[in-house]
Coordinates of C-alpha atoms in Angstrom, one line a residue:
M1 CA 0.0 0.0 0.0
F2 CA 2.8 2.3 0.9
K3 CA 4.5 1.5 -2.4
K4 CA 1.3 2.4 -4.3
N5 CA 1.1 5.7 -2.6
R6 CA 4.7 6.5 -3.5
I7 CA 4.0 5.7 -7.1
L8 CA 0.9 7.9 -7.1
I9 CA 2.8 10.8 -5.5
A10 CA 5.6 10.4 -8.1
I11 CA 3.1 10.4 -10.9
L12 CA 1.4 13.6 -9.5
T13 CA 4.7 15.3 -9.0
L14 CA 5.8 14.5 -12.6
G15 CA 2.5 15.8 -13.9
M16 CA 2.9 19.1 -12.0
L17 CA 6.5 19.5 -13.4
I18 CA 5.3 18.9 -16.9
T19 CA 2.5 21.5 -16.5
F20 CA 4.9 24.0 -15.0
V21 CA 7.4 23.6 -17.9
A22 CA 4.6 23.9 -20.4
C23 CA 3.3 27.1 -18.8
S24 CA 6.7 28.7 -18.6
S25 CA 7.5 27.8 -22.3
S26 CA 4.2 29.4 -23.4
K27 CA 5.0 32.6 -21.5
Q28 CA 8.4 32.7 -23.2
M29 CA 6.8 32.2 -26.6
S30 CA 4.3 35.0 -26.0
S31 CA 7.0 37.3 -24.7
S32 CA 9.1 36.6 -27.7
E33 CA 6.2 37.3 -30.1
R34 CA 5.4 40.7 -28.6
P35 CA 8.8 42.3 -29.5
I36 CA 8.3 41.0 -33.0
E37 CA 4.9 42.7 -33.2
A38 CA 6.3 45.9 -31.7
T39 CA 9.1 45.8 -34.2
K40 CA 6.6 45.6 -37.0
E41 CA 4.8 48.6 -35.7
Q42 CA 8.1 50.5 -35.4
V43 CA 8.9 49.6 -39.0
K44 CA 5.5 50.9 -40.1
E45 CA 6.0 54.1 -38.2
E46 CA 9.5 54.6 -39.7
T47 CA 8.2 53.9 -43.2
S48 CA 5.4 56.4 -42.9
I49 CA 7.9 59.0 -41.7
V50 CA 10.2 58.4 -44.7
V51 CA 7.2 58.7 -47.1
D52 CA 6.2 62.0 -45.5
E53 CA 9.7 63.3 -45.9
V54 CA 9.8 62.3 -49.5
A55 CA 6.4 63.9 -50.1
D56 CA 7.7 67.1 -48.6
Q57 CA 10.8 67.0 -50.8
Q58 CA 8.7 66.4 -53.9
G59 CA 6.6 69.4 -53.1
G60 CA 9.6 71.8 -53.6
I61 CA 11.0 74.4 -51.3
Q62 CA 8.3 76.6 -49.7
F63 CA 9.1 80.1 -48.6
N64 CA 8.2 80.9 -45.0
T65 CA 9.1 84.5 -44.0
S66 CA 6.8 84.7 -41.0
S67 CA 8.4 85.1 -37.6
Q68 CA 7.3 85.0 -34.0
L69 CA 9.5 87.9 -33.2
N70 CA 7.9 91.4 -33.2
R71 CA 10.1 92.8 -35.9
K72 CA 9.5 95.4 -38.6
V73 CA 10.6 93.8 -41.9
I74 CA 10.1 95.2 -45.4
K75 CA 9.7 92.2 -47.8
T76 CA 10.6 92.3 -51.5
G77 CA 10.2 89.4 -53.9
R78 CA 11.2 88.8 -57.5
I79 CA 9.6 86.2 -59.9
D80 CA 10.8 85.5 -63.5
L81 CA 8.2 83.7 -65.6
Q82 CA 8.0 82.1 -69.1
T83 CA 4.7 81.6 -70.8
K84 CA 3.3 80.6 -74.2
T85 CA 0.0 82.4 -73.5
F86 CA 1.4 85.9 -72.8
D87 CA -1.9 87.9 -72.7
D88 CA -3.7 85.4 -70.5
T89 CA -0.8 85.2 -68.1
V90 CA -0.5 88.9 -67.6
Q91 CA -4.2 89.3 -67.1
N92 CA -4.4 86.4 -64.6
I93 CA -1.6 88.0 -62.5
M94 CA -3.4 91.3 -62.4
D95 CA -6.7 89.7 -61.5
H96 CA -5.2 87.6 -58.8
V97 CA -3.4 90.6 -57.2
N98 CA -6.7 92.5 -57.1
E99 CA -8.5 89.5 -55.6
I100 CA -6.1 89.2 -52.6
G101 CA -6.4 92.9 -51.8
G102 CA -3.3 94.2 -53.6
F103 CA -2.7 96.6 -56.4
I104 CA -0.6 97.2 -59.5
Q105 CA 2.0 99.8 -58.8
N106 CA 3.8 99.7 -62.2
C107 CA 3.3 97.8 -65.4
S108 CA 5.1 97.9 -68.7
I109 CA 4.9 95.7 -71.8
E110 CA 7.4 95.6 -74.6
G111 CA 7.5 93.8 -77.9
N112 CA 5.5 93.5 -81.1
N113 CA 8.3 94.9 -83.3
L114 CA 7.3 94.3 -86.9
Y115 CA 10.8 94.9 -88.2
S116 CA 12.4 92.3 -85.9
E117 CA 12.8 88.6 -86.6
Y118 CA 12.3 87.7 -82.9
N119 CA 8.9 89.1 -82.0
R120 CA 8.8 88.1 -78.3
R121 CA 7.0 90.2 -75.7
Y122 CA 8.1 91.1 -72.2
A123 CA 6.0 92.4 -69.3
N124 CA 7.4 94.0 -66.1
L125 CA 5.0 94.3 -63.2
S126 CA 5.6 95.8 -59.8
V127 CA 2.8 94.7 -57.5
R128 CA 2.0 95.4 -53.9
I129 CA 0.2 92.7 -51.9
P130 CA -0.8 92.3 -48.2
N131 CA 2.1 91.0 -46.1
K132 CA 0.0 88.0 -45.0
E133 CA -0.3 86.9 -48.7
F134 CA 3.4 87.3 -49.5
D135 CA 4.5 83.7 -48.8
K136 CA 1.5 82.1 -50.5
F137 CA 1.9 84.3 -53.6
M138 CA 5.6 83.4 -53.9
N139 CA 5.0 79.7 -53.3
E140 CA 2.1 79.4 -55.8
S141 CA 3.7 81.5 -58.5
S142 CA 4.0 78.5 -60.8
Q143 CA 0.2 78.7 -61.5
F144 CA 0.9 81.6 -63.8
G145 CA 3.7 80.0 -66.0
N146 CA 7.1 78.3 -66.0
V147 CA 9.1 79.9 -63.1
T148 CA 12.7 80.3 -64.1
S149 CA 13.8 82.0 -60.9
K150 CA 12.4 83.6 -57.8
S151 CA 14.0 85.3 -54.8
I152 CA 13.0 87.2 -51.7
E153 CA 14.7 89.9 -49.7
G154 CA 14.0 91.3 -46.2
E155 CA 15.0 94.6 -44.7
D156 CA 14.8 94.8 -40.9
V157 CA 13.8 98.4 -40.0
T158 CA 12.9 97.8 -36.4
D159 CA 15.6 100.0 -35.0
Q160 CA 14.9 102.9 -37.4
Y161 CA 11.2 102.6 -36.6
M162 CA 11.7 102.6 -32.9
D163 CA 14.1 105.6 -33.1
T164 CA 11.6 107.5 -35.2
E165 CA 8.8 106.8 -32.6
I166 CA 11.1 108.0 -29.7
R167 CA 12.0 111.2 -31.6
L168 CA 8.3 111.7 -32.4
E169 CA 7.3 111.4 -28.7
T170 CA 10.1 113.7 -27.6
L171 CA 9.0 116.4 -30.2
E172 CA 5.4 116.0 -29.2
I173 CA 6.3 116.7 -25.5
Q174 CA 8.4 119.6 -26.6
A175 CA 5.5 121.0 -28.7
E176 CA 3.2 120.8 -25.7
R177 CA 5.7 122.7 -23.6
L178 CA 6.1 125.4 -26.3
K179 CA 2.3 125.8 -26.4
E180 CA 2.2 126.3 -22.6
L181 CA 5.0 128.9 -22.9
L182 CA 3.2 130.5 -25.8
K183 CA 0.2 131.1 -23.5
Q184 CA 2.3 132.6 -20.7
A185 CA 4.5 134.8 -23.0
G186 CA 3.8 138.5 -22.6
D187 CA 6.7 139.9 -24.6
L188 CA 6.2 140.1 -28.4
E189 CA 9.8 139.1 -29.1
K190 CA 9.6 136.0 -26.9
L191 CA 6.2 135.3 -28.4
F192 CA 7.7 135.4 -31.9
K193 CA 10.6 133.1 -31.0
I194 CA 8.3 130.6 -29.4
E195 CA 6.1 130.6 -32.4
Q196 CA 9.1 130.0 -34.7
E197 CA 10.3 127.1 -32.5
L198 CA 6.8 125.7 -32.3
A199 CA 6.5 125.8 -36.1
D200 CA 9.9 124.1 -36.5
V201 CA 8.9 121.4 -34.1
T202 CA 5.5 120.9 -35.7
Y203 CA 7.2 120.5 -39.1
Q204 CA 9.6 117.8 -37.7
I205 CA 6.6 116.0 -36.1
E206 CA 4.7 115.9 -39.4
S207 CA 7.9 114.7 -41.2
L208 CA 8.4 111.9 -38.7
K209 CA 4.7 110.9 -38.9
G210 CA 5.1 110.7 -42.7
T211 CA 8.2 108.5 -42.2
L212 CA 6.3 106.1 -39.9
K213 CA 3.4 106.0 -42.4
K214 CA 5.8 105.1 -45.2
Y215 CA 7.4 102.3 -43.0
D216 CA 3.9 101.0 -42.2
S217 CA 2.9 101.0 -45.9
L218 CA 6.1 99.1 -46.9
I219 CA 5.7 96.6 -44.1
D220 CA 2.0 96.0 -44.4
Y221 CA 2.2 95.7 -48.2
S222 CA 5.1 93.8 -49.7
T223 CA 6.5 94.5 -53.1
I224 CA 6.9 91.8 -55.8
E225 CA 8.7 92.4 -59.1
I226 CA 7.3 90.0 -61.8
N227 CA 9.0 89.6 -65.2
V228 CA 7.0 87.7 -67.8
E229 CA 8.7 86.5 -71.0
E230 CA 6.8 85.2 -74.0
A231 CA 8.3 81.8 -74.9
E232 CA 9.2 81.0 -78.5
V233 CA 7.9 77.9 -80.3
Y234 CA 10.5 75.2 -79.8
V235 CA 12.3 74.2 -83.1
Q236 CA 13.8 70.7 -83.1
P237 CA 17.5 70.7 -84.1
A238 CA 18.4 69.4 -87.6
K239 CA 19.2 65.8 -87.8
K240 CA 22.9 64.9 -88.6
V241 CA 23.2 64.0 -92.3
T242 CA 24.9 60.6 -93.0
F243 CA 26.4 59.2 -96.2
L244 CA 23.3 57.1 -96.9
D245 CA 21.2 60.3 -96.6
K246 CA 23.4 61.9 -99.1
I247 CA 23.0 59.0 -101.6
K248 CA 19.2 59.1 -101.1
K249 CA 19.2 62.9 -101.7
T250 CA 21.4 62.6 -104.8
F251 CA 19.2 59.9 -106.3
M252 CA 16.0 61.8 -105.5
D253 CA 17.5 65.0 -107.1
S254 CA 18.3 63.0 -110.2
V255 CA 14.7 61.6 -110.4
D256 CA 13.3 65.1 -109.9
G257 CA 15.6 66.4 -112.7
L258 CA 14.5 63.7 -115.1
I259 CA 10.8 64.4 -114.3
N260 CA 11.4 68.1 -114.9
V261 CA 13.0 67.4 -118.3
L262 CA 10.1 65.1 -119.3
Q263 CA 7.6 67.7 -118.1
G264 CA 9.5 70.3 -120.2
I265 CA 9.3 68.2 -123.4
V266 CA 5.6 67.6 -122.8
L267 CA 5.0 71.3 -122.3
V268 CA 6.9 72.1 -125.6
V269 CA 4.8 69.6 -127.5
V270 CA 1.6 71.0 -126.1
A271 CA 2.8 74.5 -126.9
M272 CA 3.4 73.4 -130.6
I273 CA 0.0 71.9 -131.2
P274 CA -1.7 75.2 -132.1
F275 CA 1.0 75.9 -134.7
L276 CA 0.9 72.4 -136.1
I277 CA -2.8 72.7 -136.7
I278 CA -2.2 75.7 -138.9
I279 CA 1.1 74.7 -140.6
A280 CA 0.3 71.0 -141.2
P281 CA -2.4 71.7 -144.0
V282 CA -0.2 74.2 -145.7
A283 CA 2.8 71.8 -145.6
L284 CA 0.7 69.0 -147.1
V285 CA -0.5 71.3 -149.9
V286 CA 3.0 72.4 -150.7
A287 CA 4.3 68.8 -150.6
W288 CA 1.5 67.7 -153.0
I289 CA 2.3 70.5 -155.4
I290 CA 6.1 69.6 -155.4
I291 CA 5.4 65.9 -155.9
R292 CA 3.0 66.6 -158.8
T293 CA 5.5 69.0 -160.5
N294 CA 8.2 66.4 -160.2
R295 CA 6.0 63.7 -161.8
K296 CA 5.2 66.0 -164.8
K297 CA 8.9 66.7 -165.3
K298 CA 9.6 63.0 -165.3
E299 CA 6.8 62.3 -167.8
K300 CA 8.2 64.9 -170.3

């Protein structure tokens, strides 16, 4: 009986060991599979990032002149275009500038020279557009034609602007003081001097206000110089002539010459037909008379 119990205990212990080993192996398998799944997800993420970067590169370089810094910058752009539809392109540019709240500052069109072999036209437009539309206009300029070049420039006038504002505030304070002195002045000579000084200060104030307005206009409305060139029709370069091409050309020239000679003969014959119609009967009559005269002589 004791032996049977020992055998039963051994069998139970062996079963528990097998179960424990199986459970531990299944955990190891599950833990080993998880890194593989995670790796797949990482690969997908890395692949998507690469695709996004390629898409950005294919989109071309995009201008971004906006800045978080509170700076006063005068922006100027330049765009050179080529187009086969010159009139439509120039009109589209003007219409688009007006649509976004800008205006045409200068426009000149050259070309249409009837005495020149190269009759291409050129248009030079100087447009002013709102500062917020500057980057978009520059980046989408290819909608008007083939962009051969474009560039932007920025002039930081923050220091000049602030200096002008400080001078303006100082002069306005000085003007207020002169006005107070003008009220208190009793002497005519002093009154005249104060009025002169006040007039001079007022002139400087108006000049500085005009400078600030000019800065504001140049900052709020950026300038873009657009040059439009009418493209010529592309002419394919001549093919290189080989020896076989020369033989073909010589043979065809000979055939053309023979045809021309035959055509000339035919034309001569056709041209002689009216004369033959008139001369042939006369020639026949003369020949008959000559033959008859010769016969009579022979008979005598």
